[in-house]
Amino acid sequence: AATEMASIQINMSRWLDADESLRLANGLYRDYGLTEDKMLGFLMRVSDLRFSEGNYAASREVALNIRQLQRKLGYAEQSPSVLWNRFRINRALVGEQRWQEAADELEQIDAAVGEQPQLQQIARQVRVRAMVYMQTGRLAQAQALYARTLDWHERTFGESHYFTALTRGLYAVSLARGSALQQAQARPQFEQAVRDIANPNMLSVDYRENAITKATRTLIFETYLQLLS
């Protein structure tokens, strides 16, 4: 129950409360001598919490420990739980800006998934994938992913929603790194994204940005300033 509570608290950005819940869960696991397979959910929440806090190296280390434990327990490389954990590893690499390692991990994930539709849905991870493509020079692929994701966000959340604004800003960043024509196309996208991100009425007072969202916002603003200079 403490692990499930921590998961909810992480999603609510209540990271101190989540940390306390996980400490409680860890104590209970030790007291009752639970087996390793029962620890997987606990370790996943620890990795998720460290990622939300911006401690990417710790998040990746825990996720790697999970991967070793899954192999020890005989989990198939194509199983959904293994793929979700590889996503934990990959997003931590993105947070650490270890772009080539993240790109290599994506290729390995794609090879493991093959042509299995259910697993392809897990492996899509558009936000991570588009960022990795953009940072490793695969601009056309990144721009296509951001454009499709922006369209989905506009239809789902609305044109001025905060999540739409972040996606629009990242799409603008990818355009700004392209040709002169694409840089010109980036300007109106930046203008709207920055305006919507900076709107004080955009977010609920209960919403807290995690570390990766703050870094994303900084990247958008800095790239826009570079484009204007």
Tab-separated table of C-alpha atoms in Angstrom, residues 1-148:
chain	number	residue	atom	x	y	z
A	1	ALA	CA	0.000	0.000	0.000
A	2	ALA	CA	2.858	2.404	0.766
A	3	THR	CA	4.360	1.786	-2.681
A	4	GLU	CA	1.010	2.454	-4.363
A	5	MET	CA	0.640	5.626	-2.296
A	6	ALA	CA	4.101	6.739	-3.418
A	7	SER	CA	3.105	6.242	-7.057
A	8	ILE	CA	0.090	8.515	-6.576
A	9	GLN	CA	2.175	11.096	-4.729
A	10	ILE	CA	4.796	11.143	-7.503
A	11	ASN	CA	2.081	11.785	-10.088
A	12	MET	CA	0.769	14.602	-7.887
A	13	SER	CA	4.305	16.090	-7.635
A	14	ARG	CA	4.312	15.521	-3.858
A	15	TRP	CA	7.885	14.267	-3.869
A	16	LEU	CA	8.684	14.670	-0.175
A	17	ASP	CA	5.574	12.693	0.715
A	18	ALA	CA	6.498	10.056	-1.869
A	19	ASP	CA	9.985	9.755	-0.408
A	20	GLU	CA	8.508	9.215	3.050
A	21	SER	CA	6.102	6.564	1.713
A	22	LEU	CA	8.973	4.718	0.028
A	23	ARG	CA	11.040	4.801	3.221
A	24	LEU	CA	8.080	3.253	5.015
A	25	ALA	CA	7.709	0.604	2.309
A	26	ASN	CA	11.413	-0.227	2.452
A	27	GLY	CA	11.207	-0.733	6.199
A	28	LEU	CA	8.206	-3.017	5.832
A	29	TYR	CA	9.926	-5.079	3.151
A	30	ARG	CA	12.961	-5.588	5.374
A	31	ASP	CA	10.855	-6.433	8.430
A	32	TYR	CA	8.814	-9.044	6.578
A	33	GLY	CA	11.720	-10.404	4.516
A	34	LEU	CA	9.944	-10.140	1.171
A	35	THR	CA	11.526	-11.834	-1.834
A	36	GLU	CA	13.276	-9.978	-4.644
A	37	ASP	CA	10.383	-10.267	-7.075
A	38	LYS	CA	8.203	-8.398	-4.571
A	39	MET	CA	10.723	-5.555	-4.567
A	40	LEU	CA	10.354	-4.725	-8.263
A	41	GLY	CA	7.403	-2.354	-7.843
A	42	PHE	CA	9.159	-0.595	-4.980
A	43	LEU	CA	12.348	-0.099	-7.013
A	44	MET	CA	10.364	1.213	-9.982
A	45	ARG	CA	8.790	3.897	-7.804
A	46	VAL	CA	12.212	4.826	-6.407
A	47	SER	CA	13.541	5.287	-9.948
A	48	ASP	CA	10.476	7.339	-10.900
A	49	LEU	CA	10.857	9.573	-7.855
A	50	ARG	CA	14.551	10.234	-8.427
A	51	PHE	CA	13.793	11.132	-12.046
A	52	SER	CA	11.072	13.584	-11.016
A	53	GLU	CA	13.499	15.180	-8.558
A	54	GLY	CA	16.105	15.614	-11.295
A	55	ASN	CA	18.518	13.054	-9.846
A	56	TYR	CA	18.879	11.325	-13.183
A	57	ALA	CA	22.007	9.338	-12.380
A	58	ALA	CA	20.335	7.788	-9.323
A	59	SER	CA	17.169	7.070	-11.336
A	60	ARG	CA	19.207	5.302	-14.011
A	61	GLU	CA	21.217	3.324	-11.443
A	62	VAL	CA	18.043	2.004	-9.821
A	63	ALA	CA	16.548	1.180	-13.243
A	64	LEU	CA	19.700	-0.744	-14.155
A	65	ASN	CA	19.380	-2.695	-10.905
A	66	ILE	CA	15.782	-3.483	-11.861
A	67	ARG	CA	16.978	-4.714	-15.244
A	68	GLN	CA	19.489	-7.071	-13.597
A	69	LEU	CA	16.796	-8.348	-11.232
A	70	GLN	CA	14.369	-8.923	-14.100
A	71	ARG	CA	16.998	-10.963	-15.935
A	72	LYS	CA	17.713	-12.970	-12.778
A	73	LEU	CA	14.007	-13.713	-12.437
A	74	GLY	CA	13.782	-14.843	-16.069
A	75	TYR	CA	11.794	-11.974	-17.582
A	76	ALA	CA	11.791	-12.032	-21.392
A	77	GLU	CA	13.491	-9.087	-23.092
A	78	GLN	CA	10.272	-8.476	-25.057
A	79	SER	CA	8.001	-8.413	-22.008
A	80	PRO	CA	6.147	-5.126	-21.381
A	81	SER	CA	7.588	-4.682	-17.887
A	82	VAL	CA	11.143	-4.958	-19.234
A	83	LEU	CA	10.398	-2.462	-22.010
A	84	TRP	CA	8.852	0.025	-19.575
A	85	ASN	CA	11.956	-0.223	-17.427
A	86	ARG	CA	14.208	0.366	-20.428
A	87	PHE	CA	12.219	3.542	-20.935
A	88	ARG	CA	13.211	4.514	-17.389
A	89	ILE	CA	16.844	4.004	-18.316
A	90	ASN	CA	16.459	5.959	-21.540
A	91	ARG	CA	14.692	8.982	-20.080
A	92	ALA	CA	17.368	9.178	-17.383
A	93	LEU	CA	20.019	9.225	-20.122
A	94	VAL	CA	18.090	12.098	-21.728
A	95	GLY	CA	18.053	13.944	-18.418
A	96	GLU	CA	21.819	13.470	-18.162
A	97	GLN	CA	22.162	14.636	-21.791
A	98	ARG	CA	23.946	11.425	-22.756
A	99	TRP	CA	22.439	11.637	-26.197
A	100	GLN	CA	24.349	8.968	-28.102
A	101	GLU	CA	23.822	6.398	-25.369
A	102	ALA	CA	20.117	7.234	-25.421
A	103	ALA	CA	20.067	6.826	-29.207
A	104	ASP	CA	21.807	3.453	-28.934
A	105	GLU	CA	19.292	2.340	-26.304
A	106	LEU	CA	16.405	3.316	-28.611
A	107	GLU	CA	17.869	1.228	-31.417
A	108	GLN	CA	18.198	-1.769	-29.106
A	109	ILE	CA	14.617	-1.324	-27.906
A	110	ASP	CA	13.343	-1.133	-31.494
A	111	ALA	CA	15.257	-4.288	-32.377
A	112	ALA	CA	13.760	-6.133	-29.382
A	113	VAL	CA	10.225	-4.975	-30.232
A	114	GLY	CA	10.351	-5.943	-33.888
A	115	GLU	CA	6.948	-5.953	-35.586
A	116	GLN	CA	4.808	-6.622	-32.522
A	117	PRO	CA	2.105	-3.899	-32.452
A	118	GLN	CA	1.435	-4.044	-28.708
A	119	LEU	CA	5.105	-3.640	-27.893
A	120	GLN	CA	5.524	-0.923	-30.518
A	121	GLN	CA	2.986	1.159	-28.596
A	122	ILE	CA	5.168	0.934	-25.489
A	123	ALA	CA	8.346	1.638	-27.433
A	124	ARG	CA	7.040	4.784	-29.156
A	125	GLN	CA	7.830	7.110	-26.227
A	126	VAL	CA	7.473	10.117	-28.515
A	127	ARG	CA	8.777	12.810	-26.179
A	128	VAL	CA	11.969	10.945	-25.379
A	129	ARG	CA	12.436	9.699	-28.934
A	130	ALA	CA	11.924	13.113	-30.563
A	131	MET	CA	14.356	14.772	-28.146
A	132	VAL	CA	17.004	12.126	-28.799
A	133	TYR	CA	16.533	12.454	-32.556
A	134	MET	CA	16.839	16.240	-32.339
A	135	GLN	CA	19.959	16.144	-30.201
A	136	THR	CA	21.692	13.578	-32.411
A	137	GLY	CA	21.121	15.413	-35.695
A	138	ARG	CA	18.112	13.460	-36.979
A	139	LEU	CA	16.146	16.672	-37.411
A	140	ALA	CA	13.679	15.527	-40.050
A	141	GLN	CA	12.540	12.638	-37.871
A	142	ALA	CA	12.355	14.851	-34.777
A	143	GLN	CA	10.336	17.507	-36.613
A	144	ALA	CA	7.885	14.929	-37.936
A	145	LEU	CA	7.354	13.477	-34.453
A	146	TYR	CA	6.901	16.897	-32.861
A	147	ALA	CA	4.481	17.999	-35.587
A	148	ARG	CA	2.278	14.927	-35.078
